[in-house]
PDB file of C-alpha atoms in Angstrom:
ATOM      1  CA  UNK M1421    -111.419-143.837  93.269  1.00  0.00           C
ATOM      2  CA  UNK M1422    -111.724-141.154  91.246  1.00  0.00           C
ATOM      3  CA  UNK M1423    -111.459-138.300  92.916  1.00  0.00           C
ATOM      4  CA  UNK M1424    -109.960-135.294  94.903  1.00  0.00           C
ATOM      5  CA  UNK M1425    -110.280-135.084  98.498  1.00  0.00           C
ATOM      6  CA  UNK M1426    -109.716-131.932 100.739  1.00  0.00           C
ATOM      7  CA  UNK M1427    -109.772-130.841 104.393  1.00  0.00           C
ATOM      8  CA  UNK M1428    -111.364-128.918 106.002  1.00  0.00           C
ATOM      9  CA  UNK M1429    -114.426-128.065 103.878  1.00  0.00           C
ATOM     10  CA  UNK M1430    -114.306-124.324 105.619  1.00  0.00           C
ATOM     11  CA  UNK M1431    -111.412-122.983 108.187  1.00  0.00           C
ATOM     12  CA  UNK M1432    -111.358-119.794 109.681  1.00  0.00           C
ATOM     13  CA  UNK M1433    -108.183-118.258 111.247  1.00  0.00           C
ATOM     14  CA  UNK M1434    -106.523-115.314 112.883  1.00  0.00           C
ATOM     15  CA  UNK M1435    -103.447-113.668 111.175  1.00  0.00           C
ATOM     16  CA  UNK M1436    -101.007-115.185 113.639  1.00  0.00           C
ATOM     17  CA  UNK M1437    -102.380-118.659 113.430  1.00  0.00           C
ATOM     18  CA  UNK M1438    -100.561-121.104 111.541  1.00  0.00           C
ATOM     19  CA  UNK M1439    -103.124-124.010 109.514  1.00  0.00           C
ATOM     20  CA  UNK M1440    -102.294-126.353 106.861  1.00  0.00           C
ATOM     21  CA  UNK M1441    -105.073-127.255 103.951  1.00  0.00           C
ATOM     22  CA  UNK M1442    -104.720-130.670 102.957  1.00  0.00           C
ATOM     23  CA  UNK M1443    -105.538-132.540  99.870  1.00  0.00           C
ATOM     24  CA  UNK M1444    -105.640-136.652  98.391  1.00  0.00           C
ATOM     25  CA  UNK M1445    -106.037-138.608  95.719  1.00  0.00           C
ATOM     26  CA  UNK M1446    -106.130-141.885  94.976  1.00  0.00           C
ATOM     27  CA  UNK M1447    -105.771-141.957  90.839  1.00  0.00           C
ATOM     28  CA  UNK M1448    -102.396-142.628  90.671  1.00  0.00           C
ATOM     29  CA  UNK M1449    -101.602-138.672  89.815  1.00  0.00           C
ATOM     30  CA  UNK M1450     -98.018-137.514  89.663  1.00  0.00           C
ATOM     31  CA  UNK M1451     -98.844-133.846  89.439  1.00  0.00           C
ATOM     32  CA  UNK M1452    -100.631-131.831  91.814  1.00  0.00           C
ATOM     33  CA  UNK M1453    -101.947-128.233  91.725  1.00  0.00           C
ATOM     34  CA  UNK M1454    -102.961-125.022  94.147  1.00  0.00           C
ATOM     35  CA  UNK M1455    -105.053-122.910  92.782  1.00  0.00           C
ATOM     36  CA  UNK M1456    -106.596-120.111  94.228  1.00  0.00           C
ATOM     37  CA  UNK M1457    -109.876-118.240  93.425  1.00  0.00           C
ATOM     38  CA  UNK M1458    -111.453-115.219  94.748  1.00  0.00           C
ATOM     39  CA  UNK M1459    -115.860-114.754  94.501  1.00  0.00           C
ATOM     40  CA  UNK M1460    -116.878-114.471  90.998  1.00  0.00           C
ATOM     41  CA  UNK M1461    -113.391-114.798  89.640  1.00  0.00           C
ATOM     42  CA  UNK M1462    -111.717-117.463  87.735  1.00  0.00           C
ATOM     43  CA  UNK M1463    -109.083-119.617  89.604  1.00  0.00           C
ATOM     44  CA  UNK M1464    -105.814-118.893  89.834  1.00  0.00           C
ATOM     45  CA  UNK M1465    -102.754-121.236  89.644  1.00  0.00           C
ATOM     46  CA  UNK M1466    -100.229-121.136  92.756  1.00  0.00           C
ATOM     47  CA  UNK M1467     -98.057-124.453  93.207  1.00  0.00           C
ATOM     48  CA  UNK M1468     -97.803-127.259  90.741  1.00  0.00           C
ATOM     49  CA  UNK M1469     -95.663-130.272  91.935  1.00  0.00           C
ATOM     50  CA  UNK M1470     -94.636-132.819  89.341  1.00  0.00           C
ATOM     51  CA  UNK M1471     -93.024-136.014  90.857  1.00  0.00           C
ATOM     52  CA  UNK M1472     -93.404-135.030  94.557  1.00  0.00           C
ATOM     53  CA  UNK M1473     -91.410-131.981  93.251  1.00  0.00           C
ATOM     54  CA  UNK M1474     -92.425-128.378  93.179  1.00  0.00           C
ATOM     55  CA  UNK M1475     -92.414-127.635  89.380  1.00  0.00           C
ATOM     56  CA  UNK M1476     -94.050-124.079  89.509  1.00  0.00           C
ATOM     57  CA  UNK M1477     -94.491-121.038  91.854  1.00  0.00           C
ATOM     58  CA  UNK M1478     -96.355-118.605  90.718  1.00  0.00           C
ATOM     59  CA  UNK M1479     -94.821-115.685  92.686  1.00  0.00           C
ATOM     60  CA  UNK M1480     -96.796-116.870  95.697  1.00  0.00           C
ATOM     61  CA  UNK M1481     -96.473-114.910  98.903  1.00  0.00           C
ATOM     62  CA  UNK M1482     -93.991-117.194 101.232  1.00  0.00           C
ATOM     63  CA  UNK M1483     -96.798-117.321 104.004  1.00  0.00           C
ATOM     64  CA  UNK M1484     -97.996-119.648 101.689  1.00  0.00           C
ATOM     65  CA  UNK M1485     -95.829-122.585 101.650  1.00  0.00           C
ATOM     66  CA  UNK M1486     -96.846-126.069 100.116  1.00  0.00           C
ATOM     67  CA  UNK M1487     -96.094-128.942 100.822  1.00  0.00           C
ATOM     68  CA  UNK M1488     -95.671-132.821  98.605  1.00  0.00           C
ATOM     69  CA  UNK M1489     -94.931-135.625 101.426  1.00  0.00           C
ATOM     70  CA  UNK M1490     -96.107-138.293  99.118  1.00  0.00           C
ATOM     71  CA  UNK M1491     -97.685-138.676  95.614  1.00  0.00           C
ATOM     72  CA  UNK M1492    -101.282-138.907  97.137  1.00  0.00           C
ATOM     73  CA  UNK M1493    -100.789-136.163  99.129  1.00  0.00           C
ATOM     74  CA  UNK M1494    -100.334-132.760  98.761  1.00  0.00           C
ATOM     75  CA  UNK M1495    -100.704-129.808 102.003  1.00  0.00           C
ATOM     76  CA  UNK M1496    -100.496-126.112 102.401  1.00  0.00           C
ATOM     77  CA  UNK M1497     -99.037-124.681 105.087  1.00  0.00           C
ATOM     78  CA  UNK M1498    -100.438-121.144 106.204  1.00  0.00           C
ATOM     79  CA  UNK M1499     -98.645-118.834 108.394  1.00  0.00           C
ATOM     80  CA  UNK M1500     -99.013-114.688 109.281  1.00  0.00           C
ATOM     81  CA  UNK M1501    -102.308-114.599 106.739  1.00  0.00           C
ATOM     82  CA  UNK M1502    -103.981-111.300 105.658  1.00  0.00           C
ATOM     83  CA  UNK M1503    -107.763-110.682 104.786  1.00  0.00           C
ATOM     84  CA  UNK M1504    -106.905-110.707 101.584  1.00  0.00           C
ATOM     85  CA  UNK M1505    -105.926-114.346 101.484  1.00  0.00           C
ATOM     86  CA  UNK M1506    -109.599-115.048 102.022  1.00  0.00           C
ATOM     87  CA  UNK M1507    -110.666-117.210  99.291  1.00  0.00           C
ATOM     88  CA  UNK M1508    -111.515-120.455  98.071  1.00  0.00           C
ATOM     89  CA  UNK M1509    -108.302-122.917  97.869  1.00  0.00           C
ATOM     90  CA  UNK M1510    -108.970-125.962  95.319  1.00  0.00           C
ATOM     91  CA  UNK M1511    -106.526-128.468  94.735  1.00  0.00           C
ATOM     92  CA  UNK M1512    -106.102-130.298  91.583  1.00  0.00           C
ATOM     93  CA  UNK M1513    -104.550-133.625  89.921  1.00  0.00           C
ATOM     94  CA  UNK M1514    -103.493-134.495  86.609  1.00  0.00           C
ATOM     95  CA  UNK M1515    -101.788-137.753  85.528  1.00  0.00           C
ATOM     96  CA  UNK M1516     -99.053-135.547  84.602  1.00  0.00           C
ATOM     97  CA  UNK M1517     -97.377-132.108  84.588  1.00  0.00           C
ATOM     98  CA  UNK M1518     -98.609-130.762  81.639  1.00  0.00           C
ATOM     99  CA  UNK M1519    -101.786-129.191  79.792  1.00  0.00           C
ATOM    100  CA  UNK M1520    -103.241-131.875  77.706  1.00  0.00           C
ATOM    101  CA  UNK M1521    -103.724-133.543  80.634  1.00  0.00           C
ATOM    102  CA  UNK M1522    -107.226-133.167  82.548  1.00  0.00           C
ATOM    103  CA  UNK M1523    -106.746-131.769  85.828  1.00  0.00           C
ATOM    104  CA  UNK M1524    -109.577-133.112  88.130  1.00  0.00           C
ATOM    105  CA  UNK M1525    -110.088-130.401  91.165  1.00  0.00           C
ATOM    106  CA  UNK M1526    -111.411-131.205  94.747  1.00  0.00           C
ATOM    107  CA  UNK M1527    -114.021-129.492  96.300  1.00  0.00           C
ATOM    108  CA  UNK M1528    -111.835-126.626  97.981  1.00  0.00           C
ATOM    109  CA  UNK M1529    -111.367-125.361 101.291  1.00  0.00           C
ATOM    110  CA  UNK M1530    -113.345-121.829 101.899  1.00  0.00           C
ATOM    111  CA  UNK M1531    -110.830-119.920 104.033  1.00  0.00           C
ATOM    112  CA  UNK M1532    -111.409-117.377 105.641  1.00  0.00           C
ATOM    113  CA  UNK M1533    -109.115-115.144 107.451  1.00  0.00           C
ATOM    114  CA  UNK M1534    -109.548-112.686 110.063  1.00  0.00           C
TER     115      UNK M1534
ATOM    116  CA  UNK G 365     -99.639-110.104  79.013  1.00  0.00           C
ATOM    117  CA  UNK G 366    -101.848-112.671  77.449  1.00  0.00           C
ATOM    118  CA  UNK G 367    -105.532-113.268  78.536  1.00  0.00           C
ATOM    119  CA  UNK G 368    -108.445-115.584  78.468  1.00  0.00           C
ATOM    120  CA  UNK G 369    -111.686-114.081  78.531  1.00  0.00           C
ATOM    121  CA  UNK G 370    -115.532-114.549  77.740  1.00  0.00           C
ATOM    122  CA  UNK G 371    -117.842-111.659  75.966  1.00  0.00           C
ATOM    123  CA  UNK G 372    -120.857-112.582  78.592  1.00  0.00           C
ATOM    124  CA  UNK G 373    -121.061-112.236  81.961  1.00  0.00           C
ATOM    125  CA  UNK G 374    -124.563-113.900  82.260  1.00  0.00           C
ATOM    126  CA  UNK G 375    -126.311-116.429  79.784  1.00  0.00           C
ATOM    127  CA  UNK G 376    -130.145-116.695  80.469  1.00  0.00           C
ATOM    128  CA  UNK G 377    -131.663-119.882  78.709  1.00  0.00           C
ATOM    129  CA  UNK G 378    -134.627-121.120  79.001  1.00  0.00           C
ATOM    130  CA  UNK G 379    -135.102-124.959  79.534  1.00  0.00           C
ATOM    131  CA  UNK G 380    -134.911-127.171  76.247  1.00  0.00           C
ATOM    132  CA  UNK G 381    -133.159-124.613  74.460  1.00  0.00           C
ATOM    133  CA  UNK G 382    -129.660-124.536  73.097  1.00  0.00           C
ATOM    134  CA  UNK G 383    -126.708-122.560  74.898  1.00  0.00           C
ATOM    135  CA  UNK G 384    -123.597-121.345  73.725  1.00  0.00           C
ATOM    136  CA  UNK G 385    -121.139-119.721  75.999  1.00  0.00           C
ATOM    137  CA  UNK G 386    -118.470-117.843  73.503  1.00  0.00           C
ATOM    138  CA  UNK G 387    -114.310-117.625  74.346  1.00  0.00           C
ATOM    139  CA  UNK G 388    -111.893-115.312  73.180  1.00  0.00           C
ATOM    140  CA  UNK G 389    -108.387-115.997  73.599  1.00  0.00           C
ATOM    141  CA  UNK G 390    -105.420-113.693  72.643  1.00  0.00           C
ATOM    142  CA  UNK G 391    -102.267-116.470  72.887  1.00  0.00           C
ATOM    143  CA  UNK G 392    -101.477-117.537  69.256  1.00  0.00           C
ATOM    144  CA  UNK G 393     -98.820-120.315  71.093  1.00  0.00           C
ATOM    145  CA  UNK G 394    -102.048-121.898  72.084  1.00  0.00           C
ATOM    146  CA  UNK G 395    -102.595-125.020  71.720  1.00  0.00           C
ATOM    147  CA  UNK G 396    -104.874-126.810  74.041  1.00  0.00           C
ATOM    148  CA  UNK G 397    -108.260-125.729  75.074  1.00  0.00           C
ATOM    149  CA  UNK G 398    -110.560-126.864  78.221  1.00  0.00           C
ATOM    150  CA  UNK G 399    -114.213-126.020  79.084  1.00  0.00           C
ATOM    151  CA  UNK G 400    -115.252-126.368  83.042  1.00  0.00           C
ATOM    152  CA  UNK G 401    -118.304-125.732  84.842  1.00  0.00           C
ATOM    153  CA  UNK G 402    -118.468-125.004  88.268  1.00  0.00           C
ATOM    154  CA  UNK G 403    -121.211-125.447  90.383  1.00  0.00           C
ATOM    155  CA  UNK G 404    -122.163-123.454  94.147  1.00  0.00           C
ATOM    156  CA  UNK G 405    -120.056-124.670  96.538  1.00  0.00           C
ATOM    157  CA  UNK G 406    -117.861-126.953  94.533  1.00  0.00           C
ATOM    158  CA  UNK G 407    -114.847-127.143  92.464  1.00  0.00           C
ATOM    159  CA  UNK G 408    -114.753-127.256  88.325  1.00  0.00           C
ATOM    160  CA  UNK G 409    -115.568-130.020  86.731  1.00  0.00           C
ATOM    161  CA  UNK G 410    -114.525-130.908  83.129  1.00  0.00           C
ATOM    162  CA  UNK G 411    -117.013-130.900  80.307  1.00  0.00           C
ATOM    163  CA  UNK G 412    -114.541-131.358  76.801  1.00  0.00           C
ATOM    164  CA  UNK G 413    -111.836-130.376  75.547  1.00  0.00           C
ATOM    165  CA  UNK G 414    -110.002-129.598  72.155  1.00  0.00           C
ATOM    166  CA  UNK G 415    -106.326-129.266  70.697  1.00  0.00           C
ATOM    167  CA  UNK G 416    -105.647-126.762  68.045  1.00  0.00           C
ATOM    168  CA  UNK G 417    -105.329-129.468  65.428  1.00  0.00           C
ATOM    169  CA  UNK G 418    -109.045-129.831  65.545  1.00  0.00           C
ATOM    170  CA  UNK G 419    -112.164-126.851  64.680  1.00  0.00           C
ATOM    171  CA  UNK G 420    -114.933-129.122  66.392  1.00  0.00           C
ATOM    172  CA  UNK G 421    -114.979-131.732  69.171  1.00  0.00           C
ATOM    173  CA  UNK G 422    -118.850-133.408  70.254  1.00  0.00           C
ATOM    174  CA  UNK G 423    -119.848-134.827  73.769  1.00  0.00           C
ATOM    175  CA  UNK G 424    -122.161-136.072  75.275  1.00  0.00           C
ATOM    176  CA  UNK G 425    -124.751-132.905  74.749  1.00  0.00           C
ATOM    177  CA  UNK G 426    -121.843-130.457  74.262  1.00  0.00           C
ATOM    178  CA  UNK G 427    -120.025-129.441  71.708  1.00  0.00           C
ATOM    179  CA  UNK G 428    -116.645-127.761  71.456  1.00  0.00           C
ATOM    180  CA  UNK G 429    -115.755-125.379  68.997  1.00  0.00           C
ATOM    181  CA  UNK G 430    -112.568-123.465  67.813  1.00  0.00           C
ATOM    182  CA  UNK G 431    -111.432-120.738  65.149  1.00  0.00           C
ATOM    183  CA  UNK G 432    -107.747-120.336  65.403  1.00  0.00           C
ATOM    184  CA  UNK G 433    -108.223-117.386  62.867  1.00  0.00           C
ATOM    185  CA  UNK G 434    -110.178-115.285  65.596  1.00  0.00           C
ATOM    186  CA  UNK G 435    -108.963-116.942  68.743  1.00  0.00           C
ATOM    187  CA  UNK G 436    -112.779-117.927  69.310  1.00  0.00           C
ATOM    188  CA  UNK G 437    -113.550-120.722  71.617  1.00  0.00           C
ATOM    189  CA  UNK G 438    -117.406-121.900  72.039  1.00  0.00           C
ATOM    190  CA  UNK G 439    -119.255-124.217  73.919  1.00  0.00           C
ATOM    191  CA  UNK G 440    -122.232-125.357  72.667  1.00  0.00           C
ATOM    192  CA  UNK G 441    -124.999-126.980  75.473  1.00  0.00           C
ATOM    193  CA  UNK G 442    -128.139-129.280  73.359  1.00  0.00           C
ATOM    194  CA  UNK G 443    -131.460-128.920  75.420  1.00  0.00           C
ATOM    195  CA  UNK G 444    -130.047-127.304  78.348  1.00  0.00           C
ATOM    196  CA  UNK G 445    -131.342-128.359  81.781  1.00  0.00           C
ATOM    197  CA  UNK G 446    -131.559-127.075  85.098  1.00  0.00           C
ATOM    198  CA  UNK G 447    -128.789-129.272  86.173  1.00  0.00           C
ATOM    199  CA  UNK G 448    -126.931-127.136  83.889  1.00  0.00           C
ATOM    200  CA  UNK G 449    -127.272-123.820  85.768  1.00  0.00           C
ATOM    201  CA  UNK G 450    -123.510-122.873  86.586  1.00  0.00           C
ATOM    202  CA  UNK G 451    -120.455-120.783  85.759  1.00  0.00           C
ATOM    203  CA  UNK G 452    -118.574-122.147  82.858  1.00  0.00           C
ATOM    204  CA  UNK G 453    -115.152-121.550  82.575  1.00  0.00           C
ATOM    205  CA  UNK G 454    -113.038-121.855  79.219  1.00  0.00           C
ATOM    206  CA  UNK G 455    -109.191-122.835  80.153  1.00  0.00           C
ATOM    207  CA  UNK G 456    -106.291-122.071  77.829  1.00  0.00           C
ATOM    208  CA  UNK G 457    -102.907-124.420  77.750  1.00  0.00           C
ATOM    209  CA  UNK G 458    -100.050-123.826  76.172  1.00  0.00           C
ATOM    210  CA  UNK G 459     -97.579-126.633  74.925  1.00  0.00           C
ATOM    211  CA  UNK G 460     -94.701-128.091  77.190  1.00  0.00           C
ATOM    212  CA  UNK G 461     -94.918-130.029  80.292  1.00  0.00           C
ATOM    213  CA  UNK G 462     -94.283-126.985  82.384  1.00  0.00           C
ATOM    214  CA  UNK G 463     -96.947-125.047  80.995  1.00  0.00           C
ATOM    215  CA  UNK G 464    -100.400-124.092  82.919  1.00  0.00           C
ATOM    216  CA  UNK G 465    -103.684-123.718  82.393  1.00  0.00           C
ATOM    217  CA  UNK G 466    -105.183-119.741  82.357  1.00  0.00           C
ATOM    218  CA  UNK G 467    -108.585-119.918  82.938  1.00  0.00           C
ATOM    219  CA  UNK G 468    -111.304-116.951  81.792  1.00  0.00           C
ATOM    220  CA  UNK G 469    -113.216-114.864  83.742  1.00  0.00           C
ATOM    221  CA  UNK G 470    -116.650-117.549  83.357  1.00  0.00           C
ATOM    222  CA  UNK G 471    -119.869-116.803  82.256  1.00  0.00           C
ATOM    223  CA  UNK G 472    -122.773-117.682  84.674  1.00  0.00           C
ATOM    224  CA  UNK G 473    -125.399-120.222  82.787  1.00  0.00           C
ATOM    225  CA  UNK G 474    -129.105-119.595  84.227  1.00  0.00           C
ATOM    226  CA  UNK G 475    -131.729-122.212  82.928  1.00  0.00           C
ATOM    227  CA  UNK G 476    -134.836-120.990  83.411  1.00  0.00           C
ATOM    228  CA  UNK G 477    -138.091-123.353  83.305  1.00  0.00           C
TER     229      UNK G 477
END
């Protein structure tokens, strides 16, 4: 298996819902990555977790708060979301922490907030 | 702050020909280079990649090139398809396990037949 799974494909929500975005693999990963990225715009690193522990937060907004349960798994937890947060969410793995290691990135969950 | 970014917006090509999608990075501490492409509706996908020890890496149809003396990143496509209609990213890394890829602002590949 050699790849990056994520639910749901699309998710729509009000700003006082609370959602999680979830996301799998199978490879044997030990670091795990939120990006975000915006229409027509490069992605945009968020989390990183190396060793089911969060290595890097990129001065994400705390309604955004991510989750490691398990090396195969990594979820984001959204609560109190503004129209701005509207974006695609991909979620990436890489053997490990570290650049000159391939990141392979799921399909991403296109949220959109209301 | 340091940035990643491509001189192109757009690349039209027609079918069979070559492409090259050009890179310009501005952090010297650089030392690990990625090329993605990203298709409607889906998330990047690797092509190659390079480390600064190298000035040329070859793929399968692709080729990866780097100046260190202008910051230039390129990535060359041979006999590009319609399968290779896309927005291609360069990614910059720097060195340390706690370090992160910055990705460029992509340049949108348009085959034409």
């Amino acid at each position: 298996d050699t790849e990056v799974t994520q639910t749901p494909k699309h998710l729509v929500m009000g700003m006082t819902n609370k959602k999680s975005l979830k996301c799998e693999q199978h490879m044997g990963h030990r670091a795990m990555y939120w990006y975000k990225q915006k229409a027509k715009k490069p992605p945009e690193l968020m989390f990183v977790y190396s060793y089911e522990k969060l290595s890097i937060n990129e001065s994400v907004p705390s309604r955004f708060s991510p989750e490691c349960p398990n090396s195969s798994l990594l979820n984001l937890h959204l609560h109190a979301l503004q129209p701005e947060d509207s974006a695609l969410y991909l979620c990436a793995s890489s053997p490990r922490q570290g650049t000159d290691n391939e990141q392979f990135f799921g399909p991403g969950t296109r949220l959109t907030v209301l | 702050g340091e940035s990643v970014g491509l001189h192109l917006p757009t690349l039209s090509v027609q079918e069979g020909d070559n492409s090259i999608i050009n890179c310009a990075y501005s952090n010297s501490a650089s030392d690990y280079f990625i090329w993605y492409k990203q298709e409607s509706g889906k998330g990047p996908q690797f092509i190659i990649d390079i480390r600064s020890n190298m000035d040329k890496r070859q793929g399968q149809r692709v080729t990866v090139l780097l100046n260190k003396t202008v910051k230039h990143l390129s990535l060359q496509i041979a006999a590009t398809q319609p399968g290779d209609s896309a927005v291609y990213f360069c990614a910059e890394g720097g060195t340390g396990t706690a370090s992160k890829l910055t990705f460029g602002t992509g340049t949108r590949l348009q085959v034409t037949l």
